[in-house]
Short mmCIF file of N, CA and C in Angstrom, two decimals:
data_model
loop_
_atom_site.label_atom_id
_atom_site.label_comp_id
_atom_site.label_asym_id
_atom_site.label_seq_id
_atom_site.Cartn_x
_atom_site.Cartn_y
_atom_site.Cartn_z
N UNK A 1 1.94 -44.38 21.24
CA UNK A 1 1.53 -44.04 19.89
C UNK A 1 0.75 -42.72 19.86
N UNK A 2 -0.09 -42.66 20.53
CA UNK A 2 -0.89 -40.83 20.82
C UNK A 2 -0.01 -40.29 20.91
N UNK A 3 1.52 -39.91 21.81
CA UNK A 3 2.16 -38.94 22.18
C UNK A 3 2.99 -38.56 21.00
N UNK A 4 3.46 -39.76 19.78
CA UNK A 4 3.76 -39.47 18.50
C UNK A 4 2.74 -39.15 17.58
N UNK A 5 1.47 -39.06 17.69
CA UNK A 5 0.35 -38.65 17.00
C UNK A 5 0.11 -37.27 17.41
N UNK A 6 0.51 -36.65 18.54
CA UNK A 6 -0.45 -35.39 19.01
C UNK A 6 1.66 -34.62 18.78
N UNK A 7 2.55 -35.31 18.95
CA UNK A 7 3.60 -33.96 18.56
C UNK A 7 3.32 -34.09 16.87
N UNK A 8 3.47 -35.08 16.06
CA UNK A 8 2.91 -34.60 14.64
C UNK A 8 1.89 -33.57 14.47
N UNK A 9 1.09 -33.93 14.82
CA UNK A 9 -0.35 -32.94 15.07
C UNK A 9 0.15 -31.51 15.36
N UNK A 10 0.89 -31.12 16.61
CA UNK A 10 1.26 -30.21 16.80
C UNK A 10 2.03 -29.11 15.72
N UNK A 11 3.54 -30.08 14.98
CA UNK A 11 3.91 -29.52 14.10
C UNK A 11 3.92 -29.58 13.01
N UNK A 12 2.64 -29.65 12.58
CA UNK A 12 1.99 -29.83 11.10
C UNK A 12 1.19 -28.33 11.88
N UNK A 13 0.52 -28.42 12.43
CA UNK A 13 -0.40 -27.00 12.96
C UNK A 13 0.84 -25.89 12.94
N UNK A 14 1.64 -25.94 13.60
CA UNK A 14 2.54 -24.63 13.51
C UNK A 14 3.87 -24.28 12.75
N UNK A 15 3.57 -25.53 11.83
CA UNK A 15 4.99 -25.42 10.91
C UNK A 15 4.67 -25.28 9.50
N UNK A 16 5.42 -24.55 8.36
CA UNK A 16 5.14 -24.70 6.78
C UNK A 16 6.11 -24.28 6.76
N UNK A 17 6.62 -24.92 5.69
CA UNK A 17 8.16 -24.96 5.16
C UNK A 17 7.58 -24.56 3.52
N UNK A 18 8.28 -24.31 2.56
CA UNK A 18 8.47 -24.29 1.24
C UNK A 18 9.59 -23.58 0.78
N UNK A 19 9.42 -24.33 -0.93
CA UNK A 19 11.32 -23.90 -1.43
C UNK A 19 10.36 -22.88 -2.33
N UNK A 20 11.57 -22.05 -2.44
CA UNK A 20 11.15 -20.66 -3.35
C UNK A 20 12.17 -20.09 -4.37
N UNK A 21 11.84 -19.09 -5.15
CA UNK A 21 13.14 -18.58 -5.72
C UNK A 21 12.65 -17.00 -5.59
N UNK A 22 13.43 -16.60 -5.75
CA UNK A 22 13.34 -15.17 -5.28
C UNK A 22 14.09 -14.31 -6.46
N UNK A 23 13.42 -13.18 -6.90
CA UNK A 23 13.99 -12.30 -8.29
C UNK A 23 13.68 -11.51 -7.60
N UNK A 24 14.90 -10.30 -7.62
CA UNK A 24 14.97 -8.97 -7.69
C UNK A 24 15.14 -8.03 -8.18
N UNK A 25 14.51 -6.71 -8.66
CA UNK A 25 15.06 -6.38 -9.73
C UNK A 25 15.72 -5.18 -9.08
N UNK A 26 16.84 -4.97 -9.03
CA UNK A 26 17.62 -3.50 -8.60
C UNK A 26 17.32 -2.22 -9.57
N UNK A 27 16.50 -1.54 -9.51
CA UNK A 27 16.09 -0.34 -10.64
C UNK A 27 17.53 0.26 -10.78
N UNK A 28 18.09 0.33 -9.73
CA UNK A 28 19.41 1.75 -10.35
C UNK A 28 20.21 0.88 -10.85
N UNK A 29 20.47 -0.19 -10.96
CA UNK A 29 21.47 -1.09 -12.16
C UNK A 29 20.85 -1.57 -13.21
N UNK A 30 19.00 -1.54 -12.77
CA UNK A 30 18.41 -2.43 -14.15
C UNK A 30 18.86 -3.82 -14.38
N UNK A 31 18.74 -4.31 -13.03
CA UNK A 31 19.18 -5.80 -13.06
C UNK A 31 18.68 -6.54 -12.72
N UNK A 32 18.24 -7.89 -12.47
CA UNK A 32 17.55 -8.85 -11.95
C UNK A 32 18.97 -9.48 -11.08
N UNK A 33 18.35 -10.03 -9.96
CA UNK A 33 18.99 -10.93 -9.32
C UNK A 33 18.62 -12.30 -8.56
N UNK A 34 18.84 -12.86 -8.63
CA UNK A 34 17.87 -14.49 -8.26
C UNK A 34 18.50 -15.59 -7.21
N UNK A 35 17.82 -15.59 -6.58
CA UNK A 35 18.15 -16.89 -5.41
C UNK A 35 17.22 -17.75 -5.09
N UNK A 36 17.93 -19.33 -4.74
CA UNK A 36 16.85 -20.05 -4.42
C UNK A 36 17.32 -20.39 -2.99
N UNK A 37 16.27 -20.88 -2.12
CA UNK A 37 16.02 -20.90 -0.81
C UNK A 37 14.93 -21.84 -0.36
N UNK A 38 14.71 -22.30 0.98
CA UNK A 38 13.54 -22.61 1.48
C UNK A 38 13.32 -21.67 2.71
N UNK A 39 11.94 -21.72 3.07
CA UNK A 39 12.13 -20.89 4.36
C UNK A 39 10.73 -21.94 5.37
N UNK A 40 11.11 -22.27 6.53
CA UNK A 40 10.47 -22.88 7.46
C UNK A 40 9.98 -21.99 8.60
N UNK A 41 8.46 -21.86 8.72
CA UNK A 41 8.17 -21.10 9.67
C UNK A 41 7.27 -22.22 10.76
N UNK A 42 8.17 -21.46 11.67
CA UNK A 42 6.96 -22.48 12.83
C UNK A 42 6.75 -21.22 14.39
N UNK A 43 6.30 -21.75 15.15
CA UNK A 43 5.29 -21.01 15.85
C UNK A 43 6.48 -19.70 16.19
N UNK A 44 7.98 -20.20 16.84
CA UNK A 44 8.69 -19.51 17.55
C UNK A 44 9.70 -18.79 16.81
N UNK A 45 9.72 -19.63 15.61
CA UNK A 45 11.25 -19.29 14.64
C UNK A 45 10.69 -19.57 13.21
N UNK A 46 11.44 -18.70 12.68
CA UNK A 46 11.57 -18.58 10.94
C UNK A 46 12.83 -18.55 10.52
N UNK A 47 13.04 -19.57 9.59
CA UNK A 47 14.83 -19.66 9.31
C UNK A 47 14.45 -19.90 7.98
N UNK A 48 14.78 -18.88 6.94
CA UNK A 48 15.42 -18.52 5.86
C UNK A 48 16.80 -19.49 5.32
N UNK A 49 16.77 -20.23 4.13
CA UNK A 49 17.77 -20.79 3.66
C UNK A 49 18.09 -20.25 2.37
N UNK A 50 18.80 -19.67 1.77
CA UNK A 50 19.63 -19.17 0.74
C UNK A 50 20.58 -20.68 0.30
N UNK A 51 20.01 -21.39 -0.88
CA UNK A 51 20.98 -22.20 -1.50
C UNK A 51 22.02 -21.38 -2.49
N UNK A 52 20.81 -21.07 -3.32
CA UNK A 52 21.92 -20.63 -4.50
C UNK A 52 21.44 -19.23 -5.05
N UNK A 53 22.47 -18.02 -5.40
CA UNK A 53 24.01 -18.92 -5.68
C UNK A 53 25.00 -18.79 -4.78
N UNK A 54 24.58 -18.62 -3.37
CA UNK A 54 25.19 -19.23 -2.55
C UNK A 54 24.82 -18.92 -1.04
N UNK A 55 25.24 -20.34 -0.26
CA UNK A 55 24.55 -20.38 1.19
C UNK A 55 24.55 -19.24 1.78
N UNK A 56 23.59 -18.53 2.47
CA UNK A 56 23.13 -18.14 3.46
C UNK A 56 21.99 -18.45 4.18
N UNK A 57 21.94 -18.53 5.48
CA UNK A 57 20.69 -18.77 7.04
C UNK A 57 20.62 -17.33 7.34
N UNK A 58 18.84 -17.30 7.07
CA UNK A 58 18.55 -15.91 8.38
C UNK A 58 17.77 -16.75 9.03
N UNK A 59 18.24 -16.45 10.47
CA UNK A 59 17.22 -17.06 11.19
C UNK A 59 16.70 -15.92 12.59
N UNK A 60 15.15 -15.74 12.03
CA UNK A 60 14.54 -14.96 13.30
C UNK A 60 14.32 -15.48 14.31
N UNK A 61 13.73 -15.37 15.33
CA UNK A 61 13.61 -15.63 17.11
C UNK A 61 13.08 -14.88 17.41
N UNK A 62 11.82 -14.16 18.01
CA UNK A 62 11.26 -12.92 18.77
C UNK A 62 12.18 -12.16 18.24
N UNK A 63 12.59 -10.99 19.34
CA UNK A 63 13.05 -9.68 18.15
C UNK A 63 15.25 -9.96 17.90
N UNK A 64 15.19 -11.00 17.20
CA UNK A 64 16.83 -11.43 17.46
C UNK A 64 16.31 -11.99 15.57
N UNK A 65 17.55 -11.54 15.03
CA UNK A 65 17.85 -11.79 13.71
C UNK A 65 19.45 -12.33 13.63
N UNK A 66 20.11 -13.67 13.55
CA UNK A 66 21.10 -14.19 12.95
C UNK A 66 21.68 -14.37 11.81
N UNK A 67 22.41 -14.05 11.10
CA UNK A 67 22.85 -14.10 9.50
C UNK A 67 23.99 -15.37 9.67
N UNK A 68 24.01 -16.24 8.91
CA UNK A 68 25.10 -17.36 8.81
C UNK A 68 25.40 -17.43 7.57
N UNK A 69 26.86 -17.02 7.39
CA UNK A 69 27.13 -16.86 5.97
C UNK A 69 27.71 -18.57 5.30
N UNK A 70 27.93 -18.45 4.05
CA UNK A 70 28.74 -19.78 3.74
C UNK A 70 29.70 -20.03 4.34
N UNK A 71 30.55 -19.57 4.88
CA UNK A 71 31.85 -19.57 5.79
C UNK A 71 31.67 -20.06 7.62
N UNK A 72 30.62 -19.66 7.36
CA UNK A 72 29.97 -20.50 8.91
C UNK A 72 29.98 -18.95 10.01
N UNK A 73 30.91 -18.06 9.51
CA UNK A 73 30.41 -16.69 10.45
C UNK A 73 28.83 -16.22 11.01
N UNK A 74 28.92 -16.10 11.94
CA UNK A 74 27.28 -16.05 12.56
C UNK A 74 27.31 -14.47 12.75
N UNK A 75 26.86 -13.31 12.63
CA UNK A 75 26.68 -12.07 13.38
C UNK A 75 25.23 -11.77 13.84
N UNK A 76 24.67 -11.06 14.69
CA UNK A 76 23.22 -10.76 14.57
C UNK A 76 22.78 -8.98 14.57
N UNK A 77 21.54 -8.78 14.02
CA UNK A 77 21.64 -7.76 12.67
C UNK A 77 20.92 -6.50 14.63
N UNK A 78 21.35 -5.26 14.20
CA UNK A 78 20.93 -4.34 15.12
C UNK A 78 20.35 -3.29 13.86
N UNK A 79 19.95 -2.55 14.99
CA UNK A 79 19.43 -1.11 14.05
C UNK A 79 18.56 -1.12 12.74
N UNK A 80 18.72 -0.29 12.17
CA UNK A 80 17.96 -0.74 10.71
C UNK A 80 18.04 -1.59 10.58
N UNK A 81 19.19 -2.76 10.15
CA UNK A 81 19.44 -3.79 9.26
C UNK A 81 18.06 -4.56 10.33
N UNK A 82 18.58 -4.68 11.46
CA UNK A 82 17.12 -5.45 12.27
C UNK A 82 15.76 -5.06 11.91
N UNK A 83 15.57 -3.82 12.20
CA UNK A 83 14.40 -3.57 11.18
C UNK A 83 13.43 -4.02 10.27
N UNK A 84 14.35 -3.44 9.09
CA UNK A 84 14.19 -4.15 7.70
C UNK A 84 14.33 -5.49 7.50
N UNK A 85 14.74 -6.14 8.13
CA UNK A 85 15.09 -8.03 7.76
C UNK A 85 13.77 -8.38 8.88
N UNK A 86 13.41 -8.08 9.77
CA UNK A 86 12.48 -8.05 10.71
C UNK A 86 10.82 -7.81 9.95
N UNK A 87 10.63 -6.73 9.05
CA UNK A 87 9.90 -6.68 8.35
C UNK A 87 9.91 -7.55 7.25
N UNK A 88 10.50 -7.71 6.33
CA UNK A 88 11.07 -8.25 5.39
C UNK A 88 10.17 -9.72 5.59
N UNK A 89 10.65 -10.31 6.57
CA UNK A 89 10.61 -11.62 6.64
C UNK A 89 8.57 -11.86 7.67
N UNK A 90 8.63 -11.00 8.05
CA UNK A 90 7.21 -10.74 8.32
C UNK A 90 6.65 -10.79 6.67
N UNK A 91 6.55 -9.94 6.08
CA UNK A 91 5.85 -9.68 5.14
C UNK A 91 5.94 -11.20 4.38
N UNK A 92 7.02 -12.26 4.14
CA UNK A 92 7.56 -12.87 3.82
C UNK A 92 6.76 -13.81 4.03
N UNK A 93 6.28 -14.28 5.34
CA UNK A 93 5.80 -15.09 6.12
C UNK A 93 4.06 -14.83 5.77
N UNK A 94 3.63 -13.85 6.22
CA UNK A 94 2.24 -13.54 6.16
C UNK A 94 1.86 -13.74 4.41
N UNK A 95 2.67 -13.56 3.59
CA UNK A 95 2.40 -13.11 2.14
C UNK A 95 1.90 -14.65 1.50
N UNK A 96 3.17 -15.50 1.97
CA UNK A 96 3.09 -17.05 1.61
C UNK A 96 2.02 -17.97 2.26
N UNK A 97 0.74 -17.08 2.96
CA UNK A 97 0.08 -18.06 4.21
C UNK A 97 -1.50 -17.50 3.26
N UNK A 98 -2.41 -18.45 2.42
CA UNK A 98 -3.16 -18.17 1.83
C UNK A 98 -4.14 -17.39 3.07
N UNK A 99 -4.26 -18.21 4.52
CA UNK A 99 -5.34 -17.84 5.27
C UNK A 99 -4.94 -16.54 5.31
N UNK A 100 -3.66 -15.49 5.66
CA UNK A 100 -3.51 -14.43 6.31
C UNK A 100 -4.24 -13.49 5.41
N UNK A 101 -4.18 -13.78 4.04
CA UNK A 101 -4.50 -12.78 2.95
C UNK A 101 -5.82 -12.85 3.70
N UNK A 102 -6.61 -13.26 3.82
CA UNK A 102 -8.08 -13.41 3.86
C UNK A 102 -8.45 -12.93 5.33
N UNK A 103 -7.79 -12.53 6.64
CA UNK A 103 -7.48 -11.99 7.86
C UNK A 103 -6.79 -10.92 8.13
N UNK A 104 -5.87 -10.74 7.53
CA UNK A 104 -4.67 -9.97 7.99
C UNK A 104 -5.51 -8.17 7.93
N UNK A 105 -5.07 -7.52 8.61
CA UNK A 105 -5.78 -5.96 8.88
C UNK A 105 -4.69 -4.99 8.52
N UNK A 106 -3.47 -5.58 8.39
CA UNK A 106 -2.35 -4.82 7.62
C UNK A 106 -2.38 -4.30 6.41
N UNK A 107 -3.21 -4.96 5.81
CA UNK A 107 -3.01 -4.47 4.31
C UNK A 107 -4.62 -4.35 3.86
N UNK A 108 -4.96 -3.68 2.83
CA UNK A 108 -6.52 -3.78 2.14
C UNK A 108 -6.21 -4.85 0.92
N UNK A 109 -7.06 -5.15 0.81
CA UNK A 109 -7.27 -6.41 -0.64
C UNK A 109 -8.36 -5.71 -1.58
N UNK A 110 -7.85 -6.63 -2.87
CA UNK A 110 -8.88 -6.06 -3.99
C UNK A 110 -8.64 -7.74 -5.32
N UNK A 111 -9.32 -8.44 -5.44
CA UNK A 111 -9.21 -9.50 -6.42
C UNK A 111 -9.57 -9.65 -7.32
N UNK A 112 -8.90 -9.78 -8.38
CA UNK A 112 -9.02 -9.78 -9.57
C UNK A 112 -8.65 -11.17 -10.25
N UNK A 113 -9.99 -12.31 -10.70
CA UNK A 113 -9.58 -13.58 -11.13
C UNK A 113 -8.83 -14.25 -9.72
N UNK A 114 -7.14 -15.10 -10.29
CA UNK A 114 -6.28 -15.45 -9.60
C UNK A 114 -5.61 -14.59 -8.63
N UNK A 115 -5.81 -13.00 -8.37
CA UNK A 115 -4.79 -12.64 -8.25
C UNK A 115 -4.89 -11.57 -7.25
N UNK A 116 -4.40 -11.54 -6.26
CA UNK A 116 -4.88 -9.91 -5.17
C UNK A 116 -4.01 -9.03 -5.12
N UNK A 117 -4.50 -8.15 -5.28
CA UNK A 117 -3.89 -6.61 -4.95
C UNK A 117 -4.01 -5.83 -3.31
N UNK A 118 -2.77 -6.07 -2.72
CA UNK A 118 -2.43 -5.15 -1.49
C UNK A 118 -1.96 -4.48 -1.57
N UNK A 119 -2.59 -3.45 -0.54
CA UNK A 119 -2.28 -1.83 0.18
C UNK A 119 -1.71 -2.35 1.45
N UNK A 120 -0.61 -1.85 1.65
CA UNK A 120 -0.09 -1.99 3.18
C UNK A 120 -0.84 -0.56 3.45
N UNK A 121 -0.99 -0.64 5.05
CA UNK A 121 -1.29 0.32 5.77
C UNK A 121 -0.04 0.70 6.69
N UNK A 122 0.19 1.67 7.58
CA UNK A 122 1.16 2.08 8.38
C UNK A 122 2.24 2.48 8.39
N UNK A 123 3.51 2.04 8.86
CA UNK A 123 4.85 1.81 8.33
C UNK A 123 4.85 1.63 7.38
N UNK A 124 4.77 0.11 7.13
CA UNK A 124 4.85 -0.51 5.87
C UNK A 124 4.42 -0.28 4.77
N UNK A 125 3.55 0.21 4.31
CA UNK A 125 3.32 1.14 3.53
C UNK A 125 4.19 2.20 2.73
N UNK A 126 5.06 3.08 3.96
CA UNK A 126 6.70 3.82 2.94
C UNK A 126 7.43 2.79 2.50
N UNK A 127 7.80 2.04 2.92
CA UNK A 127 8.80 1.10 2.36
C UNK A 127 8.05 0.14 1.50
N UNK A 128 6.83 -0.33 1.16
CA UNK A 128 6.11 -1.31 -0.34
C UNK A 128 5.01 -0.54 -0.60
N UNK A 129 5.25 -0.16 -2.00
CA UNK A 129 3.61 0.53 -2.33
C UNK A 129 2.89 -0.30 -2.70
N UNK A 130 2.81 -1.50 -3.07
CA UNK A 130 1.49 -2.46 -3.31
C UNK A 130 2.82 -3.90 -3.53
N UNK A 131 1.89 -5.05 -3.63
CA UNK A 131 2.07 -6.51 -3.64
C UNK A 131 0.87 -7.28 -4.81
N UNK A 132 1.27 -8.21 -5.41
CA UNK A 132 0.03 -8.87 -6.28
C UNK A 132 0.80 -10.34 -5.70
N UNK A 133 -0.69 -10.58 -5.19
CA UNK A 133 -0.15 -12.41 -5.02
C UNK A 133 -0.91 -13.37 -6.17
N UNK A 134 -0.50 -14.06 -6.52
CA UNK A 134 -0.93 -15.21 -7.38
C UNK A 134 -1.44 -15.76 -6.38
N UNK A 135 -2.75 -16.76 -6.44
CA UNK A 135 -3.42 -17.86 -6.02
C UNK A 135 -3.41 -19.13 -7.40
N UNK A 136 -3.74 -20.17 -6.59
CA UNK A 136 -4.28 -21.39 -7.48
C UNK A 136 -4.58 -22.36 -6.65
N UNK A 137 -6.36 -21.84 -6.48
CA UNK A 137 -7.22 -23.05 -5.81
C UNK A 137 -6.47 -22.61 -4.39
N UNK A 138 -6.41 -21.79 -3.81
CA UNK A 138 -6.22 -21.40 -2.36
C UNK A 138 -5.30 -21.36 -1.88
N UNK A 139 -4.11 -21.49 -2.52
CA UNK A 139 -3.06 -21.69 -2.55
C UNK A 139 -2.20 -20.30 -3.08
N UNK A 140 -1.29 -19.87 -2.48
CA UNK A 140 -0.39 -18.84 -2.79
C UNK A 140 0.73 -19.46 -3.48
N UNK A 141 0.76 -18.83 -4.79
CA UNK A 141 1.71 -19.83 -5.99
C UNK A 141 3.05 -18.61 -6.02
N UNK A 142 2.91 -17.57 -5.61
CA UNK A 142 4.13 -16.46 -5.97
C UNK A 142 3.53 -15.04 -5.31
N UNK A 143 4.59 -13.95 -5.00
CA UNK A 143 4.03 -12.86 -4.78
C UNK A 143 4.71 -12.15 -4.98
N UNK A 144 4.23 -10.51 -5.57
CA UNK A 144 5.97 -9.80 -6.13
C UNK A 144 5.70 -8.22 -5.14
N UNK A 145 6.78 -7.54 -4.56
CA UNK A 145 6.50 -6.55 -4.11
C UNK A 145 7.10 -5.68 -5.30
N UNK A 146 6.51 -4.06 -4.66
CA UNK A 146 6.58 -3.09 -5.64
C UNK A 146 7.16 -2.14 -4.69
N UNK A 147 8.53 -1.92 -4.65
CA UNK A 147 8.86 -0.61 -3.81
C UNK A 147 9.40 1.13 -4.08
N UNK A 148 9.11 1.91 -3.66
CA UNK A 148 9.08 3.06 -4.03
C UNK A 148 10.32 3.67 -4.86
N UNK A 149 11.14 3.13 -4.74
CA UNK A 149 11.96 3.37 -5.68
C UNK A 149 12.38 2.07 -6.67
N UNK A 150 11.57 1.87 -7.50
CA UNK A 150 10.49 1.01 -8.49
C UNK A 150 11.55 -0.21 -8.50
N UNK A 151 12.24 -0.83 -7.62
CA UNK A 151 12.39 -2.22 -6.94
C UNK A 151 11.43 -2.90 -7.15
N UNK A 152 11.70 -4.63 -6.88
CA UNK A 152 10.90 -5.78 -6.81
C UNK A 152 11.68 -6.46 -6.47
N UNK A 153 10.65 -7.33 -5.35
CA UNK A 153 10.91 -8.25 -5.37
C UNK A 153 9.95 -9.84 -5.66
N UNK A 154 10.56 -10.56 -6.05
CA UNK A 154 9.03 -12.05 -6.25
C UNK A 154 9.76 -12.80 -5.87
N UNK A 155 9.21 -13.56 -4.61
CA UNK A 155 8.75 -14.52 -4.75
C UNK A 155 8.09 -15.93 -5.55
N UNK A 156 8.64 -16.73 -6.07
CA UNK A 156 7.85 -17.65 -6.30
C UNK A 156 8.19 -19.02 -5.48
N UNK A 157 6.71 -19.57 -5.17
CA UNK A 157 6.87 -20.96 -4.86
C UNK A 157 7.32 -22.14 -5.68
N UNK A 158 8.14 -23.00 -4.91
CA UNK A 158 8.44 -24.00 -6.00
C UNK A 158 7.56 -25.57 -5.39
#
């Protein structure tokens, strides 16, 4: 009974899962685009689920990115595309974790009521000029990025 008490223990400590929906807005079409998903992060791996409107798996590993389309084709991403989905899903991860806001040295904070305002520093920084996360009661309820060529994306938790 301990050895099923201490692996629970374990992956409750290094696991959070949640379902999300995700809006994008493409500036050069002036469009929104929307997907829903869950994404499960635990100590070693982050796997991205794309339900609708339709299946896709990203699943990270140390520096290895997999794409699994609806068709069941697997490829894994090099070069930029690694990159960017590499960041992406970092930012992704850290954004949705109330503690990181309150730790993280990547970005500066500024709060206003419910709601924080980040500065990425570094890299990251050319590619998102700021982020506003929603809180409620310590909790990260949504977060939308702002990118330089006046893109978005949000996040929300479901």
């Amino acid at each position: 009974m301990r050895i099923i008490l201490i692996i629970l223990l374990h992956v409750t400590l290094y696991a959070q899962s949640y379902n999300f929906e995700e809006i994008k807005f493409v500036n050069a079409v002036g469009t929104d685009f929307t997907k829903s998903g869950n994404i499960e992060i635990k100590k070693d791996k982050t796997t991205i689920t794309y339900t609708k409107p339709s299946f896709k798996k990203i699943v990270k590993t140390d520096h290895n990115i997999s794409i699994e389309s609806s068709s069941g084709d697997v490829f894994n991403l090099k070069g930029q595309a690694l990159y960017y989905t590499d960041l992406f899903i970092g930012i992704m991860t850290r954004l949705g974790d109330f503690n990181e806001l309150k730790t993280n040295r990547d970005f500066t904070i500024e709060k206003e009521k419910n709601i924080y305002y980040l500065s990425f520093k570094g890299d990251i920084a050319n590619q998102i000029e700021k982020v506003e996360v929603k809180t409620d009661k310590s909790k990260v309820i949504s977060f939308k990025m702002f990118m330089p060529n006046e893109d978005t994306v949000e996040i929300i938790k479901k």
